[in-house]
Amino acid sequence: MLILGIETSCDETSAAVIEESAVLSNVISSQAVHLQFGGVVPELASRAHLRKIIPIVETSLAKAGKTLHQIDGLAVTHGPGLIGALLVGVNYVKGLAAVLQKPFVGVNHIEGHVYSNFLGESGLEPPLLCLIVSGGHTQLVVIAEHLKYRLIGTTRDDAVGEAFDKVAKLLGLPYPGGPQVDKLAKTGDPGYVNFPIGLGRENTFDFSYSGLKTAVLNFVNRLDAEERKARLADICASFQKAAVAALVEKTLRAARTYQVHRIAVAGGVAANSLLRSALKEQAEAYHLQVFFPEMQYCTDNAAMIARAGLERLRRGFRSGLSLNAYPSLQLGEEKG
Ligand code: KG4
Ligand code: ZN
């Protein structure tokens, strides 16, 4: 099946063409307009999606060497995300599908992140445990079969990506801070400060990141400007060590408790270099297989939406012209 995927949930306008699990094109346009504000401005995001969506789809088809008429089905993110941004993609796909008389399906953005692990020849199949780590989510989900999700742990406050971004901001680093902290941490000393590991000692698969963020804030406030500058990389490395330790410990414990032998990581924070190396390394001791999406599919992109859409279309899921956008859509929540 040849699928056209569209993603407009936040500040990336993206279109992709996939043929089964092979990515023929994946065009992503990141909106630079938000940089000056240190975060995404919803109204500006919607307007940029409106301007970009048609040229991005055209480029994606051209790169794949396909025409709209060759497409077998369409997939579009319909939540969670910014309502105005989501509506641009949803309405565009509804119009296109109606004109082309092709089947289409709404895809949950987080489901898309999960399915980024099924792009290419990864060899991954359920049952699996998925660690979902993005700017808005920190969840552990058991996936016994395709498109079926059992939530076993979630954050009680901030998401891990949000913690990376907030810590970066208080350190004066540009948005989004995750990649910046990751980069600086490579040259820092992770043993500089022993920051607390959220719910580290508790027998739960839930996460907590607000205490860690506050601990970093309090520590930084005690330093003078010069020390702060000199110790920037050390603070990043120490924060990252604590943030990742919670993810690795809970994921490995969950895999053993639920007797799942395959672990997949999904979402923007799956790009984190320490998480990638530490989880793989520590999983080996328990003979667990660990899957990460390719780096280009970790952050928001339409290829992952197309791949999840393929799984849905294959199983007979179809959306109609009543498809709407849902800003708080939960993983596994089915809405036309
Ligand atoms: O999945 P995503 O692109 O958007 C959401 O759906 O939220 O994730 C974005 C998040 C941001 O918080 C960003 O700082 C974080 O992923 N991120 C990282 C890295 N790359 C992106 N966090 C830590 N290390 C990275 N290398
Ligand atoms: Zn995302």
GROMACS .gro file of C-alpha atoms and ligand atoms in nm:
model
  363
    1MET     CA    1   0.000   0.000   0.000
    2LEU     CA    2   0.115   0.353  -0.087
    3ILE     CA    3   0.025   0.598   0.190
    4LEU     CA    4   0.046   0.978   0.206
    5GLY     CA    5   0.090   1.097   0.566
    6ILE     CA    6   0.038   1.451   0.697
    7GLU     CA    7   0.152   1.592   1.034
    8THR     CA    8   0.064   1.944   1.157
    9SER     CA    9   0.007   1.897   1.532
   10CYS     CA   10   0.263   2.149   1.655
   11ASP     CA   11   0.537   2.350   1.482
   12GLU     CA   12   0.646   2.106   1.211
   13THR     CA   13   0.462   2.091   0.879
   14SER     CA   14   0.540   1.750   0.735
   15ALA     CA   15   0.426   1.524   0.451
   16ALA     CA   16   0.558   1.177   0.370
   17VAL     CA   17   0.499   0.900   0.121
   18ILE     CA   18   0.557   0.543   0.233
   19GLU     CA   19   0.518   0.210   0.054
   20GLU     CA   20   0.451  -0.052   0.322
   21SER     CA   21   0.732   0.019   0.574
   22ALA     CA   22   0.967   0.183   0.322
   23VAL     CA   23   0.990   0.561   0.339
   24LEU     CA   24   0.991   0.708  -0.015
   25SER     CA   25   0.994   1.068   0.110
   26ASN     CA   26   0.960   1.250   0.441
   27VAL     CA   27   0.960   1.629   0.405
   28ILE     CA   28   0.968   1.835   0.726
   29SER     CA   29   0.950   2.212   0.749
   30SER     CA   30   1.027   2.345   1.098
   31GLN     CA   31   0.875   2.684   1.174
   32ALA     CA   32   1.154   2.926   1.260
   33VAL     CA   33   0.900   3.197   1.350
   34HIS     CA   34   0.874   3.070   1.711
   35LEU     CA   35   1.246   3.095   1.795
   36GLN     CA   36   1.225   3.462   1.898
   37PHE     CA   37   0.950   3.376   2.152
   38GLY     CA   38   1.129   3.084   2.323
   39GLY     CA   39   0.831   2.852   2.261
   40VAL     CA   40   0.557   2.772   2.011
   41VAL     CA   41   0.297   3.049   1.951
   42PRO     CA   42  -0.021   2.859   1.851
   43GLU     CA   43  -0.171   3.118   1.615
   44LEU     CA   44   0.157   3.164   1.429
   45ALA     CA   45   0.185   2.785   1.398
   46SER     CA   46  -0.159   2.756   1.233
   47ARG     CA   47  -0.082   3.032   0.985
   48ALA     CA   48   0.254   2.880   0.891
   49HIS     CA   49   0.090   2.537   0.838
   50LEU     CA   50  -0.166   2.698   0.606
   51ARG     CA   51   0.107   2.858   0.397
   52LYS     CA   52   0.323   2.549   0.382
   53ILE     CA   53   0.097   2.247   0.357
   54ILE     CA   54   0.040   2.246  -0.021
   55PRO     CA   55   0.404   2.300  -0.125
   56ILE     CA   56   0.522   2.043   0.133
   57VAL     CA   57   0.282   1.778  -0.001
   58GLU     CA   58   0.386   1.857  -0.358
   59THR     CA   59   0.755   1.826  -0.267
   60SER     CA   60   0.691   1.502  -0.084
   61LEU     CA   61   0.513   1.347  -0.385
   62ALA     CA   62   0.783   1.470  -0.625
   63LYS     CA   63   1.063   1.328  -0.407
   64ALA     CA   64   0.882   0.993  -0.389
   65GLY     CA   65   0.830   0.998  -0.769
   66LYS     CA   66   0.455   0.941  -0.721
   67THR     CA   67   0.136   1.124  -0.814
   68LEU     CA   68  -0.170   1.177  -0.596
   69HIS     CA   69  -0.363   0.930  -0.811
   70GLN     CA   70  -0.121   0.649  -0.725
   71ILE     CA   71  -0.181   0.691  -0.351
   72ASP     CA   72  -0.391   0.413  -0.192
   73GLY     CA   73  -0.481   0.598   0.127
   74LEU     CA   74  -0.412   0.902   0.343
   75ALA     CA   75  -0.331   0.940   0.712
   76VAL     CA   76  -0.343   1.259   0.917
   77THR     CA   77  -0.268   1.350   1.279
   78HIS     CA   78  -0.595   1.444   1.450
   79GLY     CA   79  -0.465   1.482   1.807
   80PRO     CA   80  -0.318   1.549   2.053
   81GLY     CA   81  -0.173   1.889   1.970
   82LEU     CA   82  -0.263   2.251   1.909
   83ILE     CA   83  -0.624   2.274   1.791
   84GLY     CA   84  -0.565   2.532   1.515
   85ALA     CA   85  -0.255   2.352   1.390
   86LEU     CA   86  -0.428   2.012   1.387
   87LEU     CA   87  -0.729   2.152   1.200
   88VAL     CA   88  -0.512   2.261   0.908
   89GLY     CA   89  -0.396   1.904   0.843
   90VAL     CA   90  -0.731   1.741   0.917
   91ASN     CA   91  -0.929   1.969   0.685
   92TYR     CA   92  -0.668   1.953   0.411
   93VAL     CA   93  -0.673   1.572   0.412
   94LYS     CA   94  -1.052   1.557   0.425
   95GLY     CA   95  -1.072   1.781   0.117
   96LEU     CA   96  -0.804   1.590  -0.069
   97ALA     CA   97  -0.951   1.248   0.012
   98ALA     CA   98  -1.299   1.363  -0.094
   99VAL     CA   99  -1.170   1.488  -0.430
  100LEU     CA  100  -0.955   1.181  -0.491
  101GLN     CA  101  -1.220   0.940  -0.357
  102LYS     CA  102  -0.952   0.763  -0.151
  103PRO     CA  103  -0.977   0.615   0.201
  104PHE     CA  104  -0.825   0.816   0.484
  105VAL     CA  105  -0.776   0.775   0.858
  106GLY     CA  106  -0.707   0.998   1.159
  107VAL     CA  107  -0.396   0.897   1.354
  108ASN     CA  108  -0.308   0.976   1.715
  109HIS     CA  109   0.023   1.166   1.717
  110ILE     CA  110   0.161   0.948   1.998
  111GLU     CA  111   0.062   0.634   1.809
  112GLY     CA  112   0.263   0.781   1.522
  113HIS     CA  113   0.569   0.809   1.750
  114VAL     CA  114   0.521   0.444   1.853
  115TYR     CA  115   0.507   0.339   1.488
  116SER     CA  116   0.827   0.529   1.399
  117ASN     CA  117   0.985   0.210   1.534
  118PHE     CA  118   0.822   0.009   1.253
  119LEU     CA  119   0.965   0.218   0.968
  120GLY     CA  120   1.224   0.052   0.746
  121GLU     CA  121   1.334  -0.302   0.822
  122SER     CA  122   1.347  -0.281   1.200
  123GLY     CA  123   1.207  -0.632   1.246
  124LEU     CA  124   1.001  -0.517   1.547
  125GLU     CA  125   0.673  -0.696   1.618
  126PRO     CA  126   0.439  -0.702   1.921
  127PRO     CA  127   0.431  -0.799   2.200
  128LEU     CA  128   0.648  -0.513   2.317
  129LEU     CA  129   0.690  -0.255   2.588
  130CYS     CA  130   0.700   0.104   2.464
  131LEU     CA  131   0.860   0.394   2.650
  132ILE     CA  132   0.701   0.712   2.514
  133VAL     CA  133   0.910   1.020   2.587
  134SER     CA  134   0.827   1.354   2.428
  135GLY     CA  135   0.760   1.718   2.513
  136GLY     CA  136   0.414   1.631   2.644
  137HIS     CA  137   0.431   1.261   2.736
  138THR     CA  138   0.626   1.022   2.956
  139GLN     CA  139   0.450   0.687   2.947
  140LEU     CA  140   0.515   0.315   2.967
  141VAL     CA  141   0.274   0.114   2.753
  142VAL     CA  142   0.245  -0.260   2.698
  143ILE     CA  143   0.149  -0.337   2.337
  144ALA     CA  144   0.037  -0.700   2.323
  145GLU     CA  145  -0.090  -0.663   1.966
  146HIS     CA  146  -0.099  -0.391   1.701
  147LEU     CA  147  -0.297  -0.077   1.794
  148LYS     CA  148  -0.379  -0.207   2.146
  149TYR     CA  149  -0.229  -0.008   2.433
  150ARG     CA  150  -0.218  -0.085   2.804
  151LEU     CA  151  -0.089   0.211   3.003
  152ILE     CA  152   0.119   0.096   3.301
  153GLY     CA  153   0.296   0.417   3.398
  154THR     CA  154   0.283   0.790   3.331
  155THR     CA  155   0.426   1.113   3.465
  156ARG     CA  156   0.259   1.263   3.770
  157ASP     CA  157   0.370   1.615   3.674
  158ASP     CA  158   0.609   1.731   3.398
  159ALA     CA  159   0.697   1.526   3.091
  160VAL     CA  160   1.067   1.439   3.053
  161GLY     CA  161   1.105   1.649   2.733
  162GLU     CA  162   0.942   1.940   2.915
  163ALA     CA  163   1.198   1.900   3.196
  164PHE     CA  164   1.482   1.911   2.942
  165ASP     CA  165   1.331   2.225   2.786
  166LYS     CA  166   1.271   2.398   3.123
  167VAL     CA  167   1.620   2.321   3.252
  168ALA     CA  168   1.767   2.447   2.923
  169LYS     CA  169   1.566   2.768   2.958
  170LEU     CA  170   1.681   2.834   3.315
  171LEU     CA  171   2.038   2.779   3.196
  172GLY     CA  172   1.983   3.037   2.921
  173LEU     CA  173   1.992   2.787   2.632
  174PRO     CA  174   1.769   2.831   2.324
  175TYR     CA  175   1.440   2.641   2.264
  176PRO     CA  176   1.391   2.348   2.223
  177GLY     CA  177   1.645   2.275   2.491
  178GLY     CA  178   1.662   1.895   2.480
  179PRO     CA  179   1.916   1.869   2.198
  180GLN     CA  180   2.124   2.154   2.351
  181VAL     CA  181   2.143   1.988   2.693
  182ASP     CA  182   2.232   1.655   2.528
  183LYS     CA  183   2.514   1.820   2.330
  184LEU     CA  184   2.660   2.012   2.625
  185ALA     CA  185   2.632   1.708   2.856
  186LYS     CA  186   2.877   1.521   2.632
  187THR     CA  187   3.162   1.743   2.757
  188GLY     CA  188   3.038   1.767   3.118
  189ASP     CA  189   3.092   1.570   3.439
  190PRO     CA  190   2.775   1.374   3.530
  191GLY     CA  191   2.910   1.331   3.885
  192TYR     CA  192   2.923   1.707   3.952
  193VAL     CA  193   2.584   1.716   4.131
  194ASN     CA  194   2.375   1.423   4.256
  195PHE     CA  195   2.029   1.536   4.152
  196PRO     CA  196   1.728   1.335   4.280
  197ILE     CA  197   1.575   1.060   4.066
  198GLY     CA  198   1.197   1.116   4.050
  199LEU     CA  199   1.001   0.841   4.237
  200GLY     CA  200   1.328   0.645   4.219
  201ARG     CA  201   1.270   0.444   4.535
  202GLU     CA  202   0.898   0.387   4.492
  203ASN     CA  203   0.748   0.068   4.362
  204THR     CA  204   0.563   0.231   4.074
  205PHE     CA  205   0.605   0.268   3.698
  206ASP     CA  206   0.501   0.633   3.723
  207PHE     CA  207   0.749   0.915   3.669
  208SER     CA  208   0.799   1.257   3.827
  209TYR     CA  209   1.014   1.536   3.684
  210SER     CA  210   0.908   1.850   3.870
  211GLY     CA  211   1.131   1.776   4.173
  212LEU     CA  212   1.436   1.731   3.951
  213LYS     CA  213   1.365   2.055   3.768
  214THR     CA  214   1.328   2.245   4.099
  215ALA     CA  215   1.649   2.087   4.233
  216VAL     CA  216   1.838   2.213   3.927
  217LEU     CA  217   1.681   2.559   3.968
  218ASN     CA  218   1.778   2.579   4.336
  219PHE     CA  219   2.130   2.461   4.264
  220VAL     CA  220   2.180   2.711   3.981
  221ASN     CA  221   2.042   2.997   4.194
  222ARG     CA  222   2.318   2.935   4.449
  223LEU     CA  223   2.593   2.981   4.189
  224ASP     CA  224   2.729   3.319   4.082
  225ALA     CA  225   2.724   3.412   3.712
  226GLU     CA  226   3.082   3.304   3.654
  227GLU     CA  227   3.042   2.961   3.815
  228ARG     CA  228   2.721   2.907   3.624
  229LYS     CA  229   2.899   2.966   3.296
  230ALA     CA  230   3.201   2.755   3.386
  231ARG     CA  231   2.986   2.465   3.512
  232LEU     CA  232   2.720   2.472   3.240
  233ALA     CA  233   2.822   2.141   3.081
  234ASP     CA  234   2.859   1.974   3.424
  235ILE     CA  235   2.508   2.084   3.527
  236CYS     CA  236   2.365   1.955   3.197
  237ALA     CA  237   2.542   1.620   3.239
  238SER     CA  238   2.427   1.584   3.601
  239PHE     CA  239   2.065   1.670   3.517
  240GLN     CA  240   2.064   1.437   3.217
  241LYS     CA  241   2.204   1.151   3.426
  242ALA     CA  242   1.917   1.177   3.676
  243ALA     CA  243   1.651   1.227   3.407
  244VAL     CA  244   1.764   0.922   3.209
  245ALA     CA  245   1.825   0.699   3.514
  246ALA     CA  246   1.453   0.711   3.600
  247LEU     CA  247   1.356   0.616   3.244
  248VAL     CA  248   1.601   0.326   3.223
  249GLU     CA  249   1.530   0.182   3.569
  250LYS     CA  250   1.151   0.184   3.533
  251THR     CA  251   1.154   0.055   3.176
  252LEU     CA  252   1.376  -0.242   3.258
  253ARG     CA  253   1.174  -0.325   3.570
  254ALA     CA  254   0.848  -0.304   3.370
  255ALA     CA  255   0.983  -0.535   3.100
  256ARG     CA  256   1.068  -0.795   3.364
  257THR     CA  257   0.740  -0.754   3.552
  258TYR     CA  258   0.526  -0.785   3.237
  259GLN     CA  259   0.761  -1.045   3.082
  260VAL     CA  260   0.804  -0.858   2.756
  261HIS     CA  261   1.132  -0.919   2.574
  262ARG     CA  262   1.124  -0.630   2.328
  263ILE     CA  263   1.143  -0.264   2.429
  264ALA     CA  264   1.080   0.023   2.186
  265VAL     CA  265   1.138   0.391   2.264
  266ALA     CA  266   0.928   0.660   2.097
  267GLY     CA  267   0.907   1.042   2.091
  268GLY     CA  268   1.149   1.333   2.068
  269VAL     CA  269   1.355   1.232   2.373
  270ALA     CA  270   1.431   0.898   2.199
  271ALA     CA  271   1.697   1.108   2.022
  272ASN     CA  272   1.883   1.155   2.351
  273SER     CA  273   2.230   1.003   2.324
  274LEU     CA  274   2.256   0.892   2.689
  275LEU     CA  275   1.913   0.726   2.684
  276ARG     CA  276   2.007   0.541   2.363
  277SER     CA  277   2.336   0.409   2.499
  278ALA     CA  278   2.235   0.347   2.864
  279LEU     CA  279   1.912   0.159   2.787
  280LYS     CA  280   2.077  -0.062   2.526
  281GLU     CA  281   2.371  -0.137   2.752
  282GLN     CA  282   2.169  -0.217   3.065
  283ALA     CA  283   1.903  -0.418   2.875
  284GLU     CA  284   2.171  -0.659   2.756
  285ALA     CA  285   2.217  -0.798   3.106
  286TYR     CA  286   1.851  -0.908   3.100
  287HIS     CA  287   1.862  -1.032   2.738
  288LEU     CA  288   1.606  -0.773   2.634
  289GLN     CA  289   1.600  -0.639   2.279
  290VAL     CA  290   1.588  -0.259   2.253
  291PHE     CA  291   1.461  -0.064   1.950
  292PHE     CA  292   1.503   0.308   1.885
  293PRO     CA  293   1.368   0.488   1.579
  294GLU     CA  294   1.629   0.620   1.339
  295MET     CA  295   1.730   0.971   1.451
  296GLN     CA  296   1.541   1.139   1.165
  297TYR     CA  297   1.215   0.975   1.282
  298CYS     CA  298   1.250   1.059   1.655
  299THR     CA  299   1.106   1.411   1.640
  300ASP     CA  300   0.778   1.505   1.472
  301ASN     CA  301   0.748   1.381   1.114
  302ALA     CA  302   0.480   1.255   0.876
  303ALA     CA  303   0.646   0.921   0.792
  304MET     CA  304   0.553   0.788   1.136
  305ILE     CA  305   0.193   0.909   1.089
  306ALA     CA  306   0.178   0.734   0.750
  307ARG     CA  307   0.315   0.412   0.907
  308ALA     CA  308   0.055   0.411   1.186
  309GLY     CA  309  -0.211   0.498   0.925
  310LEU     CA  310  -0.101   0.200   0.715
  311GLU     CA  311  -0.155  -0.029   1.014
  312ARG     CA  312  -0.504   0.119   1.064
  313LEU     CA  313  -0.608   0.117   0.696
  314ARG     CA  314  -0.489  -0.245   0.665
  315ARG     CA  315  -0.724  -0.338   0.949
  316GLY     CA  316  -1.022  -0.164   0.794
  317PHE     CA  317  -1.019   0.156   1.001
  318ARG     CA  318  -1.164   0.448   0.800
  319SER     CA  319  -1.241   0.808   0.894
  320GLY     CA  320  -1.525   1.007   0.741
  321LEU     CA  321  -1.576   1.372   0.662
  322SER     CA  322  -1.690   1.423   1.023
  323LEU     CA  323  -1.330   1.362   1.141
  324ASN     CA  324  -1.236   1.633   1.391
  325ALA     CA  325  -0.921   1.749   1.572
  326TYR     CA  326  -0.882   1.661   1.943
  327PRO     CA  327  -0.617   1.859   2.136
  328SER     CA  328  -0.612   1.614   2.431
  329LEU     CA  329  -0.661   1.283   2.248
  330GLN     CA  330  -0.529   0.991   2.456
  331LEU     CA  331  -0.339   0.695   2.316
  332GLY     CA  332  -0.593   0.421   2.241
  333GLU     CA  333  -0.888   0.662   2.251
  334GLU     CA  334  -1.085   0.603   1.930
  335LYS     CA  335  -1.248   0.910   1.775
  336GLY     CA  336  -1.376   0.898   1.415
  337KG4     O1  337   0.804   1.422   2.007
  337KG4     P1  338   0.849   1.562   1.994
  337KG4     O2  339   0.920   1.606   1.869
  337KG4     O3  340   0.729   1.660   2.012
  337KG4     C1  341   0.625   1.631   2.096
  337KG4     O4  342   0.532   1.559   2.049
  337KG4     O5  343   0.634   1.673   2.215
  337KG4     O6  344   0.941   1.588   2.121
  337KG4     C2  345   0.999   1.711   2.145
  337KG4     C3  346   1.074   1.702   2.276
  337KG4     C4  347   1.123   1.837   2.324
  337KG4     O7  348   1.094   1.850   2.460
  337KG4     C5  349   1.273   1.829   2.298
  337KG4     O8  350   1.349   1.908   2.384
  337KG4     C6  351   1.299   1.681   2.321
  337KG4     O9  352   1.189   1.617   2.260
  337KG4     N1  353   1.425   1.635   2.261
  337KG4     C7  354   1.530   1.589   2.332
  337KG4     C8  355   1.632   1.560   2.239
  337KG4     N2  356   1.586   1.587   2.113
  337KG4     C9  357   1.458   1.633   2.129
  337KG4     N3  358   1.545   1.573   2.465
  337KG4    C10  359   1.664   1.524   2.508
  337KG4     N4  360   1.767   1.495   2.425
  337KG4    C11  361   1.757   1.511   2.291
  337KG4     N5  362   1.860   1.480   2.211
  338ZN      ZN  363   0.572   1.450   1.886
   0.00000   0.00000   0.00000
